[in-house]
PDB file of C-alpha atoms in Angstrom:
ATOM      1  CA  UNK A   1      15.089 -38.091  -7.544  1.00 89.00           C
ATOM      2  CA  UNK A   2      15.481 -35.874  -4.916  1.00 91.00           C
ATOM      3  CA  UNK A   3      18.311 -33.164  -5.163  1.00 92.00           C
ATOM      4  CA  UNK A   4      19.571 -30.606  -1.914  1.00 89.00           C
ATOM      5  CA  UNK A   5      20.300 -27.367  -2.953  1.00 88.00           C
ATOM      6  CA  UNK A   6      24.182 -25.457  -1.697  1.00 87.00           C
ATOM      7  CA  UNK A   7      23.798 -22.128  -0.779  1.00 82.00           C
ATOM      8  CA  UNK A   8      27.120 -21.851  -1.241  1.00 80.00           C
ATOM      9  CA  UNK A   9      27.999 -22.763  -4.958  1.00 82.00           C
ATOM     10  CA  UNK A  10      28.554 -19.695  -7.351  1.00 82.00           C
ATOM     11  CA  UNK A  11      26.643 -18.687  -9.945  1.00 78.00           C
ATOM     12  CA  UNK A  12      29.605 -18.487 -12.629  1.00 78.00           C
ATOM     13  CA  UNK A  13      30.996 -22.116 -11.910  1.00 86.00           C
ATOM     14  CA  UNK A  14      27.257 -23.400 -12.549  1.00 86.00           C
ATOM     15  CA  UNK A  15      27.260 -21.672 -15.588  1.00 80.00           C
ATOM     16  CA  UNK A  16      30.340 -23.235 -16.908  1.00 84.00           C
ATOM     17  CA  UNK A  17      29.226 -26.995 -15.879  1.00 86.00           C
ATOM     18  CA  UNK A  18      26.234 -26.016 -18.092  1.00 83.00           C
ATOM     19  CA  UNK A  19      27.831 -25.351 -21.035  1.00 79.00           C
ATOM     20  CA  UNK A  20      30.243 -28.487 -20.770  1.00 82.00           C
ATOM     21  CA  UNK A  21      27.313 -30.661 -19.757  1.00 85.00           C
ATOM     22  CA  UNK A  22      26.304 -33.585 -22.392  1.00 78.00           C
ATOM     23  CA  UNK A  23      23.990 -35.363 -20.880  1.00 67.00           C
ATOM     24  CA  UNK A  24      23.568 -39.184 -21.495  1.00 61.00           C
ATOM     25  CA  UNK A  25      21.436 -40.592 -24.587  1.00 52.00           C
ATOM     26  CA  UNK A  26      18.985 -42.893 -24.415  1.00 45.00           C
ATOM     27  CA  UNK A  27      15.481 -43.519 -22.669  1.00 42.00           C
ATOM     28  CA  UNK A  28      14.999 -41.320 -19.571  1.00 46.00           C
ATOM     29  CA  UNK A  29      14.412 -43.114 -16.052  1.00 46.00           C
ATOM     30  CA  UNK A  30      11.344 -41.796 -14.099  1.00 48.00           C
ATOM     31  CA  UNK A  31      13.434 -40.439 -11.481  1.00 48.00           C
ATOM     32  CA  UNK A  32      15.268 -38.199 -13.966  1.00 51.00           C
ATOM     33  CA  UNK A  33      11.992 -37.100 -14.976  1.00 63.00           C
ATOM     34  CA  UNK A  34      10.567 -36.356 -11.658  1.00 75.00           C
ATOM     35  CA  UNK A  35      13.598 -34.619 -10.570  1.00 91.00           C
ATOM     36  CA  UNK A  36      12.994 -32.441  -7.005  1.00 95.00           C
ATOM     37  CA  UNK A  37      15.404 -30.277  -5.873  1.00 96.00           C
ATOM     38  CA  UNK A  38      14.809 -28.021  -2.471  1.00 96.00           C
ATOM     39  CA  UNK A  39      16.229 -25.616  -0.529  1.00 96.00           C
ATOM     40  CA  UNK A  40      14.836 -25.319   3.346  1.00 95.00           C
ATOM     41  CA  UNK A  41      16.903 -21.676   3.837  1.00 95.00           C
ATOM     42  CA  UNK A  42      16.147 -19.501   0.797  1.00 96.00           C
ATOM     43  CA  UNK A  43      16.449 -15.877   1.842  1.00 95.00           C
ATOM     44  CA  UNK A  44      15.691 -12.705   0.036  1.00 95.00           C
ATOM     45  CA  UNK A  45      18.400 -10.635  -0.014  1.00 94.00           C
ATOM     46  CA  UNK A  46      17.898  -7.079   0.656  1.00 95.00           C
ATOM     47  CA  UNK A  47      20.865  -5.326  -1.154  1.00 95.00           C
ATOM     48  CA  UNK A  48      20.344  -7.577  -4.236  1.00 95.00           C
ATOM     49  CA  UNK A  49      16.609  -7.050  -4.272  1.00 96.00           C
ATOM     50  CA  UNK A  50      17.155  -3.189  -4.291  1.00 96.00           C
ATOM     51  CA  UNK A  51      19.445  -3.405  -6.554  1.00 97.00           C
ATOM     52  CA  UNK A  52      16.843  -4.860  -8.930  1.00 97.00           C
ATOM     53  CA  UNK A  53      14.198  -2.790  -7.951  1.00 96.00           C
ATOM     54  CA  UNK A  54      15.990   0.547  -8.739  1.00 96.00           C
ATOM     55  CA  UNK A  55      16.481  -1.243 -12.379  1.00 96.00           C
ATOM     56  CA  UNK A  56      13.566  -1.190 -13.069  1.00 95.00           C
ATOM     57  CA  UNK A  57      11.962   1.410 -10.911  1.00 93.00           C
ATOM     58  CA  UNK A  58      10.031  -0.903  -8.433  1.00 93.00           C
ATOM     59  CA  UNK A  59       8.649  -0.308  -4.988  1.00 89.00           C
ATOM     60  CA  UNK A  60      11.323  -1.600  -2.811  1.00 90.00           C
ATOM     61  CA  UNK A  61       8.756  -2.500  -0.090  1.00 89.00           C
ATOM     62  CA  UNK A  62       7.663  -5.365  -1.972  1.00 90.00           C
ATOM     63  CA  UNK A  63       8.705  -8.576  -4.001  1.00 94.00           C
ATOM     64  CA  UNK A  64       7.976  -7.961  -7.528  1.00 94.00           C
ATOM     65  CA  UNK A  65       6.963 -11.328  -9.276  1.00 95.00           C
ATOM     66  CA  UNK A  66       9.642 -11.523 -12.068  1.00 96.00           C
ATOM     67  CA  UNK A  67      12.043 -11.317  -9.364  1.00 96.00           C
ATOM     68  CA  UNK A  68      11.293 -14.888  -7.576  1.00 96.00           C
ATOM     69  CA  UNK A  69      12.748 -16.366 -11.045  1.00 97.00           C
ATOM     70  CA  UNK A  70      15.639 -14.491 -10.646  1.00 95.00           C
ATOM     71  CA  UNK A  71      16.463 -14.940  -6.717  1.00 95.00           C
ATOM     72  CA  UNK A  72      16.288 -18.729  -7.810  1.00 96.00           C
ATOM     73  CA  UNK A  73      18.737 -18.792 -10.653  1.00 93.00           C
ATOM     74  CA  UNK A  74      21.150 -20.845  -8.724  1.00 92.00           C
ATOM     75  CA  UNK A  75      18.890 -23.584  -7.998  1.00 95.00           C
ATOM     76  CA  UNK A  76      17.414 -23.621 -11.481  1.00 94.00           C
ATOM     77  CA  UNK A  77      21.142 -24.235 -12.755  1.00 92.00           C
ATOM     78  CA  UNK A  78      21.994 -26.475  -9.832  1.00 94.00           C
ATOM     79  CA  UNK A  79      18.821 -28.934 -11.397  1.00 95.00           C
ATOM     80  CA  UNK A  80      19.946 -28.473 -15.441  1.00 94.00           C
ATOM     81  CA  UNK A  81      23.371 -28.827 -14.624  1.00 92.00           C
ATOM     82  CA  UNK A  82      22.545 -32.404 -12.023  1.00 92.00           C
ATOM     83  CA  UNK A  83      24.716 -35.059 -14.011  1.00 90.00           C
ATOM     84  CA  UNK A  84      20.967 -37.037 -13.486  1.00 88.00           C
ATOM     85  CA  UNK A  85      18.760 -34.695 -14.854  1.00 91.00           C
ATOM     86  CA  UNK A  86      17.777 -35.183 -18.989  1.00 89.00           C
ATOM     87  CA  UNK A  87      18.861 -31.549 -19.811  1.00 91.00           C
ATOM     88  CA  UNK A  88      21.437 -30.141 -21.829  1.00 87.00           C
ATOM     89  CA  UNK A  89      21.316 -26.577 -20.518  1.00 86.00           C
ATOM     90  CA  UNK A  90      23.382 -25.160 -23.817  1.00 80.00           C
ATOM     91  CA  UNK A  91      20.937 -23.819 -26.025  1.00 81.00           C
ATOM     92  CA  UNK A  92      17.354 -23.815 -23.981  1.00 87.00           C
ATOM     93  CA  UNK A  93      14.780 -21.597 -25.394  1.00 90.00           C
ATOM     94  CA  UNK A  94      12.942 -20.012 -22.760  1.00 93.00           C
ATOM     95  CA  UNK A  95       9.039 -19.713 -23.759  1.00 94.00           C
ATOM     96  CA  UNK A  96       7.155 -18.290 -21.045  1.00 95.00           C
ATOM     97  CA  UNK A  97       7.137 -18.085 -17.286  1.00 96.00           C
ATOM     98  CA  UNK A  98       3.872 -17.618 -14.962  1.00 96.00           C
ATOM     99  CA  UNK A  99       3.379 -16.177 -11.377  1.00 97.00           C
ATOM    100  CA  UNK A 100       1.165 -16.599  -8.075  1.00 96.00           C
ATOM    101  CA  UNK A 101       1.851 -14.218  -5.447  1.00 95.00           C
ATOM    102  CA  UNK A 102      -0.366 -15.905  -3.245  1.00 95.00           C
ATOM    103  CA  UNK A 103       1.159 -13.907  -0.296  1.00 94.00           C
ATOM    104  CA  UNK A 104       4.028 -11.510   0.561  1.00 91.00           C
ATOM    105  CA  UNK A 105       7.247 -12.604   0.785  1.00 94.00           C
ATOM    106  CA  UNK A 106       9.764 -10.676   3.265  1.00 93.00           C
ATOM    107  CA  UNK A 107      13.019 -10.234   3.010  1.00 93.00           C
ATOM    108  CA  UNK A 108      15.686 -11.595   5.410  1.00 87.00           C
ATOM    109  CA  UNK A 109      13.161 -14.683   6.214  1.00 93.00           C
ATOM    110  CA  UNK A 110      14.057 -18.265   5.624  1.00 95.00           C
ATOM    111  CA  UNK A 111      11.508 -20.292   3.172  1.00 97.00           C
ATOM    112  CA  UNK A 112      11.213 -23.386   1.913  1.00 97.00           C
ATOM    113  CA  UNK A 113      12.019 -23.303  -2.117  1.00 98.00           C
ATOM    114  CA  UNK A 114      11.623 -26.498  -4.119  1.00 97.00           C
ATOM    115  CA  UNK A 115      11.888 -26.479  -8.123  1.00 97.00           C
ATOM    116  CA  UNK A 116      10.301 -29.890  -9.547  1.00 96.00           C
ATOM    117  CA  UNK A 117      11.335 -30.848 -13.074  1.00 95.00           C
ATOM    118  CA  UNK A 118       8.338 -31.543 -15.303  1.00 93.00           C
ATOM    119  CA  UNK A 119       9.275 -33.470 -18.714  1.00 92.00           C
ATOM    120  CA  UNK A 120       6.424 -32.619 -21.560  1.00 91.00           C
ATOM    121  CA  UNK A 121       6.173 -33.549 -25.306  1.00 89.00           C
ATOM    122  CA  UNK A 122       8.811 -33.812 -27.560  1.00 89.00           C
ATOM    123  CA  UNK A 123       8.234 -32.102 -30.973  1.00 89.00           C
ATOM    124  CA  UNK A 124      10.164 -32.124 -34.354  1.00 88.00           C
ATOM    125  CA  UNK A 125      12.251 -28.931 -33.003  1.00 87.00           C
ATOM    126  CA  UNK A 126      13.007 -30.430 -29.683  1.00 90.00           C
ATOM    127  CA  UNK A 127      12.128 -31.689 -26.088  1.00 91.00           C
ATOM    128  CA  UNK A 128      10.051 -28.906 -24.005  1.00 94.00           C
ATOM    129  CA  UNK A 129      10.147 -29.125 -20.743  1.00 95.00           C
ATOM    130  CA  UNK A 130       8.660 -27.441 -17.280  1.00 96.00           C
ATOM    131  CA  UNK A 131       9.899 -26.272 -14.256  1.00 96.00           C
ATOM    132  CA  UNK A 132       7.430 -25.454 -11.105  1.00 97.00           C
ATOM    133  CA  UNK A 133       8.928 -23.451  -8.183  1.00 98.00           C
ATOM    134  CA  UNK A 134       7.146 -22.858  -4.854  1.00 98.00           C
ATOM    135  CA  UNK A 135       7.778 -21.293  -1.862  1.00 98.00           C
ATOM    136  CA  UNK A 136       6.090 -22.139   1.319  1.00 97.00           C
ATOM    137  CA  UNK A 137       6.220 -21.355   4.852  1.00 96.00           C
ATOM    138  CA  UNK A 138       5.243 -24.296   7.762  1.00 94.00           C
ATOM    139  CA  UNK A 139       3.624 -26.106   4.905  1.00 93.00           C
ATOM    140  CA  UNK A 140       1.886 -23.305   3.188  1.00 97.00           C
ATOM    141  CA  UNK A 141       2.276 -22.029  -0.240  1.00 97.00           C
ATOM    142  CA  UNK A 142       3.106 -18.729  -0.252  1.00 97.00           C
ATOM    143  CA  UNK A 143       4.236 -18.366  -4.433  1.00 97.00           C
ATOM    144  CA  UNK A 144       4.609 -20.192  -7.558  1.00 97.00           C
ATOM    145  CA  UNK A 145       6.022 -19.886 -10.719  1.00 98.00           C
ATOM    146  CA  UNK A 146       5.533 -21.898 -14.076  1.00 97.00           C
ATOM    147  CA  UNK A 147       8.280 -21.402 -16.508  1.00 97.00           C
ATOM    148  CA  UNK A 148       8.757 -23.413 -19.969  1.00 96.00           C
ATOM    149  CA  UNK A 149      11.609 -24.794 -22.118  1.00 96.00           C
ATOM    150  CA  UNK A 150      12.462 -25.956 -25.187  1.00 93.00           C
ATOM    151  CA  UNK A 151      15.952 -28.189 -25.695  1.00 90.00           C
ATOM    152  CA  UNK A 152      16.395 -27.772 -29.160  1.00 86.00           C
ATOM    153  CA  UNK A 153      17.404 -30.451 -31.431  1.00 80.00           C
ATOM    154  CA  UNK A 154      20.663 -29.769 -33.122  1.00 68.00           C
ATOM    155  CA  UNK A 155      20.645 -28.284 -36.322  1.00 59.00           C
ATOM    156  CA  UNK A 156      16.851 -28.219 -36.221  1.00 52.00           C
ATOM    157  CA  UNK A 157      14.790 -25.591 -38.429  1.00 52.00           C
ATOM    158  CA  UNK A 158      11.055 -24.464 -38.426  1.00 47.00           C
ATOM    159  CA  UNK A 159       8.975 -26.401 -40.992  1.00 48.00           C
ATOM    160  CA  UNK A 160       8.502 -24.765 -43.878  1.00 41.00           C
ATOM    161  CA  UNK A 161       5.235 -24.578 -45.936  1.00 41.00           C
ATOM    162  CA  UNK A 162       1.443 -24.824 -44.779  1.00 40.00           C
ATOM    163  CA  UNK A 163      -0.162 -21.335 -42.989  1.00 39.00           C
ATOM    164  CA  UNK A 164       1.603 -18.544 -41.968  1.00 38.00           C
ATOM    165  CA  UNK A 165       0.485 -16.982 -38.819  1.00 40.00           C
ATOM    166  CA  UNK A 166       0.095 -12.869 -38.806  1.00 43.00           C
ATOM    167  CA  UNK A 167       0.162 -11.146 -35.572  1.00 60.00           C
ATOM    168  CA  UNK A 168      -2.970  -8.869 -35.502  1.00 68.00           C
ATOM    169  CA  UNK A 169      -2.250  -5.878 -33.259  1.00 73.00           C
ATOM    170  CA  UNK A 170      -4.876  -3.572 -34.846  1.00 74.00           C
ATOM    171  CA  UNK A 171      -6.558  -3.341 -31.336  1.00 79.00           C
ATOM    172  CA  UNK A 172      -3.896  -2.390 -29.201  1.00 81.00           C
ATOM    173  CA  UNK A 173      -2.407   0.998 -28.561  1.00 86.00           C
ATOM    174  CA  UNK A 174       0.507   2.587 -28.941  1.00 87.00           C
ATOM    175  CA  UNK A 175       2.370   3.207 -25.558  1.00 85.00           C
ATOM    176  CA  UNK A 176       6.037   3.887 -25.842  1.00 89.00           C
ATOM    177  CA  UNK A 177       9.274   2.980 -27.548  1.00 90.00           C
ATOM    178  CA  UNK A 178      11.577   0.660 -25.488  1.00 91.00           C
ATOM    179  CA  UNK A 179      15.281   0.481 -26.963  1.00 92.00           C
ATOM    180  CA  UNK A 180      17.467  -2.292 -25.893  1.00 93.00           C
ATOM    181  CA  UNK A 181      21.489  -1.801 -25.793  1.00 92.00           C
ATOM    182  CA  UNK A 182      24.586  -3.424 -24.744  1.00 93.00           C
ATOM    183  CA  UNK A 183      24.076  -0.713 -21.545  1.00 94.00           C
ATOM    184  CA  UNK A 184      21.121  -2.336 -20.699  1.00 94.00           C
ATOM    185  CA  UNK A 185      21.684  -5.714 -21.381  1.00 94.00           C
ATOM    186  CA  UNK A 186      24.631  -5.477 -19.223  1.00 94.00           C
ATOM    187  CA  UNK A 187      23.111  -3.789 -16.395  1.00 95.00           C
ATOM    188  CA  UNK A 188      20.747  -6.280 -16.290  1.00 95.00           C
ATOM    189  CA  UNK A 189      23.024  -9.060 -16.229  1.00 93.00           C
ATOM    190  CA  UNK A 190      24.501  -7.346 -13.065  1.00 93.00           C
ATOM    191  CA  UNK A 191      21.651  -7.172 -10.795  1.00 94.00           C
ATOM    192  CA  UNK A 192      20.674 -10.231 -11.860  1.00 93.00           C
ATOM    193  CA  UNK A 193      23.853 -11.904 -11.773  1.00 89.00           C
ATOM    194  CA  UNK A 194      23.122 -13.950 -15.407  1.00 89.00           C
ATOM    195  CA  UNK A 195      25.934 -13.784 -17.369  1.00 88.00           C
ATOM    196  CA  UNK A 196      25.248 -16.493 -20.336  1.00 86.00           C
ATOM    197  CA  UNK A 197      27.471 -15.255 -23.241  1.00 86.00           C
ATOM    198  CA  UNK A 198      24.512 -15.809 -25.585  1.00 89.00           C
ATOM    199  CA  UNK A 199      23.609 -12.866 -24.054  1.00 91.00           C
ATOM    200  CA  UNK A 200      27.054 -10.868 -24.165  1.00 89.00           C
ATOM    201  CA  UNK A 201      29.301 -12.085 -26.768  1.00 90.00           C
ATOM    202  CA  UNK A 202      28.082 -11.513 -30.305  1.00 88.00           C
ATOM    203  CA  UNK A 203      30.513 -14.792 -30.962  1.00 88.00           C
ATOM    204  CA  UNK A 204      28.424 -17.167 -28.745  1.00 85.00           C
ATOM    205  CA  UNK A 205      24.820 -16.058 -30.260  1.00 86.00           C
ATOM    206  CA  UNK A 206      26.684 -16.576 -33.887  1.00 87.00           C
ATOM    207  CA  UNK A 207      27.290 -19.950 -32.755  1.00 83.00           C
ATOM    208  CA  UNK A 208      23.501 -20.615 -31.790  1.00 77.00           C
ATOM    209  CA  UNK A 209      22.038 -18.727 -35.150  1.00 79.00           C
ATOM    210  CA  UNK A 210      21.763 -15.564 -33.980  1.00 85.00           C
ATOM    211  CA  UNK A 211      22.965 -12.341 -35.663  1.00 87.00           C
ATOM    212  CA  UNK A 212      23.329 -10.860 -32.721  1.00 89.00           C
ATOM    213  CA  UNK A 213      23.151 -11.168 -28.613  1.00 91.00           C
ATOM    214  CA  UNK A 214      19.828 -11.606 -27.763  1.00 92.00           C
ATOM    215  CA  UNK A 215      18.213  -9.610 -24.727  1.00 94.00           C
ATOM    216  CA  UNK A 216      17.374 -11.898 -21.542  1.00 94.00           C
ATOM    217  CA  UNK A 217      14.201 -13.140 -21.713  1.00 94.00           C
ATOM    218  CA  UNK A 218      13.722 -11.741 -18.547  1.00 95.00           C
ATOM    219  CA  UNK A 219      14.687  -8.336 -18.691  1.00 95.00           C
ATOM    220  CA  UNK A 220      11.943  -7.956 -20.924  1.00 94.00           C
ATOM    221  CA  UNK A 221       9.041  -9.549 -18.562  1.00 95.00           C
ATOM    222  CA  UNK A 222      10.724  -6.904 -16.012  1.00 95.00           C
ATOM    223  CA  UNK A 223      10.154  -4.166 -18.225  1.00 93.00           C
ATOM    224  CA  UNK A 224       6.722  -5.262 -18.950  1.00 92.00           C
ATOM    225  CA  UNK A 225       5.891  -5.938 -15.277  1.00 92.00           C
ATOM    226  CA  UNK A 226       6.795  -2.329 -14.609  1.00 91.00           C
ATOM    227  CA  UNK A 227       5.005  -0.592 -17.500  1.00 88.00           C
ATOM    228  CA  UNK A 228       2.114  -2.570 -16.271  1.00 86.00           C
ATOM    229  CA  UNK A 229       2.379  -2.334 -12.382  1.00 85.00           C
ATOM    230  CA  UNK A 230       2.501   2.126 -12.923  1.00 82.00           C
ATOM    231  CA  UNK A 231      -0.865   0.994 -15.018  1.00 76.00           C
ATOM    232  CA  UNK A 232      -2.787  -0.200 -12.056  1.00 72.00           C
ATOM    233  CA  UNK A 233      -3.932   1.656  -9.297  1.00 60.00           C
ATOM    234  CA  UNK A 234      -2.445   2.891  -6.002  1.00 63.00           C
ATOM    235  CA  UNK A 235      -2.098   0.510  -3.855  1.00 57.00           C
ATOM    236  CA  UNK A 236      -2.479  -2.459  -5.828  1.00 72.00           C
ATOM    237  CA  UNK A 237      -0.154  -5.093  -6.246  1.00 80.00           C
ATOM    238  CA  UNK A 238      -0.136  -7.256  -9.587  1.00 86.00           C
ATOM    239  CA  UNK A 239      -0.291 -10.864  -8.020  1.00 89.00           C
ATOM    240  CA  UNK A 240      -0.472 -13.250 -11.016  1.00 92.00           C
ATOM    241  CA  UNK A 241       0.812 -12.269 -14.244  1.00 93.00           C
ATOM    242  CA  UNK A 242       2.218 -14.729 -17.183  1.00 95.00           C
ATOM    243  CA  UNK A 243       4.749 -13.648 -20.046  1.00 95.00           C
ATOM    244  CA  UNK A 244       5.105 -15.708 -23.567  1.00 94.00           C
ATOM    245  CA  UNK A 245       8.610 -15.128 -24.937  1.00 94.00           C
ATOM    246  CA  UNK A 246       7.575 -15.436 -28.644  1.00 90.00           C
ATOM    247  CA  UNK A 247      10.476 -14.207 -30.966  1.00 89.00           C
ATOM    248  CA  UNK A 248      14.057 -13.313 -30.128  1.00 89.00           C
ATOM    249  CA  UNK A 249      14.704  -9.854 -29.143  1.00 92.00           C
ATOM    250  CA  UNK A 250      18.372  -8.290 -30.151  1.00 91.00           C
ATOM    251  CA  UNK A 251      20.522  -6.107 -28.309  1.00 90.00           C
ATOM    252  CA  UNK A 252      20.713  -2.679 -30.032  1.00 88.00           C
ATOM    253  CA  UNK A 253      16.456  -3.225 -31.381  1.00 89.00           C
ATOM    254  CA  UNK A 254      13.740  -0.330 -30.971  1.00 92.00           C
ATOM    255  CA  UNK A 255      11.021  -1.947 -29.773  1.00 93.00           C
ATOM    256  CA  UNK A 256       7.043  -0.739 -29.636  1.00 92.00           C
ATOM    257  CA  UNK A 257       5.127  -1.006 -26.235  1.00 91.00           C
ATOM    258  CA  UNK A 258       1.371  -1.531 -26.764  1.00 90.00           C
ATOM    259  CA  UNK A 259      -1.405  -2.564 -24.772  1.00 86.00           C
ATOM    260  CA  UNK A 260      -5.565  -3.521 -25.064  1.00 82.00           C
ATOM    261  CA  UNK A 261      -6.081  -2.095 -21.533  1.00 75.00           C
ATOM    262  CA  UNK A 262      -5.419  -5.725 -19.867  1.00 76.00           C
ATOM    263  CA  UNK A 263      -2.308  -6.900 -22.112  1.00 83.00           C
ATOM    264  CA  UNK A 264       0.998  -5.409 -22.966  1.00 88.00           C
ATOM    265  CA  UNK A 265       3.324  -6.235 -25.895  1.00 88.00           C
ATOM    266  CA  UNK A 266       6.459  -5.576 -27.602  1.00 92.00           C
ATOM    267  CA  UNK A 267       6.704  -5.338 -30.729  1.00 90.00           C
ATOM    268  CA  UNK A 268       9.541  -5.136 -33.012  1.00 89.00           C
ATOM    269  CA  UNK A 269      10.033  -3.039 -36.317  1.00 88.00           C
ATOM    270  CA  UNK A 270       8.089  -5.526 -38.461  1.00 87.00           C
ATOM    271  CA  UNK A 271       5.051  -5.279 -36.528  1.00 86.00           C
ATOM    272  CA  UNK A 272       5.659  -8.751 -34.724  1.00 88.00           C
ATOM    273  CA  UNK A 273       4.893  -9.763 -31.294  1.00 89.00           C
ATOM    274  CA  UNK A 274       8.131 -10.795 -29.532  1.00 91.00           C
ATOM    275  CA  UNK A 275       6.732 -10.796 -26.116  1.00 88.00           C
ATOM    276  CA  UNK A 276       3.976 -10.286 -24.061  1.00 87.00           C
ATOM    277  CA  UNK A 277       2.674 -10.306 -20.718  1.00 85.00           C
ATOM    278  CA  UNK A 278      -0.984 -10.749 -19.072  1.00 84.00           C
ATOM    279  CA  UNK A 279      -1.210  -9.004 -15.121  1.00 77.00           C
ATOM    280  CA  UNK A 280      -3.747  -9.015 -12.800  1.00 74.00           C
ATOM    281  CA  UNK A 281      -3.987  -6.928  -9.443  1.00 66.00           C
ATOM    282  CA  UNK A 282      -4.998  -7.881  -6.138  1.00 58.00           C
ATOM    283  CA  UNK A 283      -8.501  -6.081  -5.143  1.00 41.00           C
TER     284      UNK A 283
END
């Protein structure tokens, strides 16, 4: 199935068809699963990309990699949201997104963006899912990203018993303190232009188990792309970098920055691992 991206659809009306979107039970058909959508005229746009480099103090002579995710937001939604597409967009756990700068990307040109839907194993606490965006130029791929999902079944809980796993941070170092706040949270929802109330309202995360708003998923891979980008040398650009959202971060949490020298995490007041990021510079 083969879906053409508008240009011209807001942001805030997609949002709303996916959180009234129940999509159909049953088996899925393999065009539902192979789902394509494209857009032959995606732009960067200058004033939004500056706007989200001055958030989180990039260089604004270049594309940072988190920000491909978020220039694409619309046609992410525009695939969940498809009244063809097996996804119920209420609820998704986001669990890690990947980039390949394979070359610069300029602002003001016209690429070719196409988001393929990638259906994966379904577990006991839902169906995970993958999404693969590229952008290309006459043919060539010029970027990538990876990002996963997880639709959660309703009502669904972690399985108790067996193991329990123990993040072992004894090798990293202490960097910095990063505090999250409805200040932030918000800011971040501007430049980015994501407003999903489980983010905002302290009502909606209630109604998804949370005690609290949680902090885009993204916000945080920005912060850690910038702690890590002022960690490289001058000069270099970090090219490839992947980020594993692990545990829910809260609005209003003091978080701990460490890093081994080639990975940063955050860590939260019980000495967990909510997310982390792996970044590699171009030589």
């Amino acid at each position: 199935m083969h879906i053409v991206a508008s240009n011209s659809v807001r942001y805030r009306s997609l949002l709303l068809k996916a959180l009234l979107k129940r999509p159909q039970r049953g088996s899925l058909s393999q065009s539902s699963v192979n789902a394509m959508l494209s857009n032959s005229s995606f732009t960067i746009d200058e004033n939004a990309l500056s706007r989200y480099c001055k958030l989180f103090g990039f260089d604004e002579s270049r594309v940072p990699a988190t920000y491909l995710f978020v220039a694409t937001q619309s046609e992410l939604l525009q695939l969940f949201v498809h009244p063809d597409t097996p996804i119920r967009p209420l609820g998704l756990v986001h669990t890690f997104v990947e980039f390949e700068l394979i070359e610069k990307l300029e602002v003001g040109k016209s690429y070719q963006f196409t988001v393929t839907l990638e259906m994966k194993e379904k577990t006991e606490r839902g169906q995970r899912f993958e999404t693969l965006g590229e952008f290309s130029l006459d043919g060539k791929t010029l970027a990538r990203y990876r990002s996963g999902y997880l639709m959660p079944i309703k009502n669904s809980k972690p399985k108790r018993g067996g193991a329990v796993l123990v993040d072992d941070i004894s090798v990293y170092q202490h960097q910095s303190n990063l505090q999250t706040s409805k200040a932030s949270t918000s800011a971040y929802a501007s430049v980015s232009g994501d407003y999903n109330p489980i983010h905002l309202s302290g009502f909606m995360a209630k109604l998804f188990g949370f005690k609290a708003p949680i902090v885009h998923g993204m916000d945080m891979a920005g912060r850690l792309l910038s702690i890590a980008s002022r960690q490289v040398s001058n000069n270099q650009e970090i090219n490839q970098c992947y980020f594993s959202f692990k545990r829910p971060i809260f609005v209003s949490q003091m978080l701990d920055v460490v890093s081994d020298g080639s990975q940063v995490l955050l860590v939260n007041a019980e000495g967990k691992n909510v997310c982390n990021d792996e970044c590699f510079a171009e030589h």
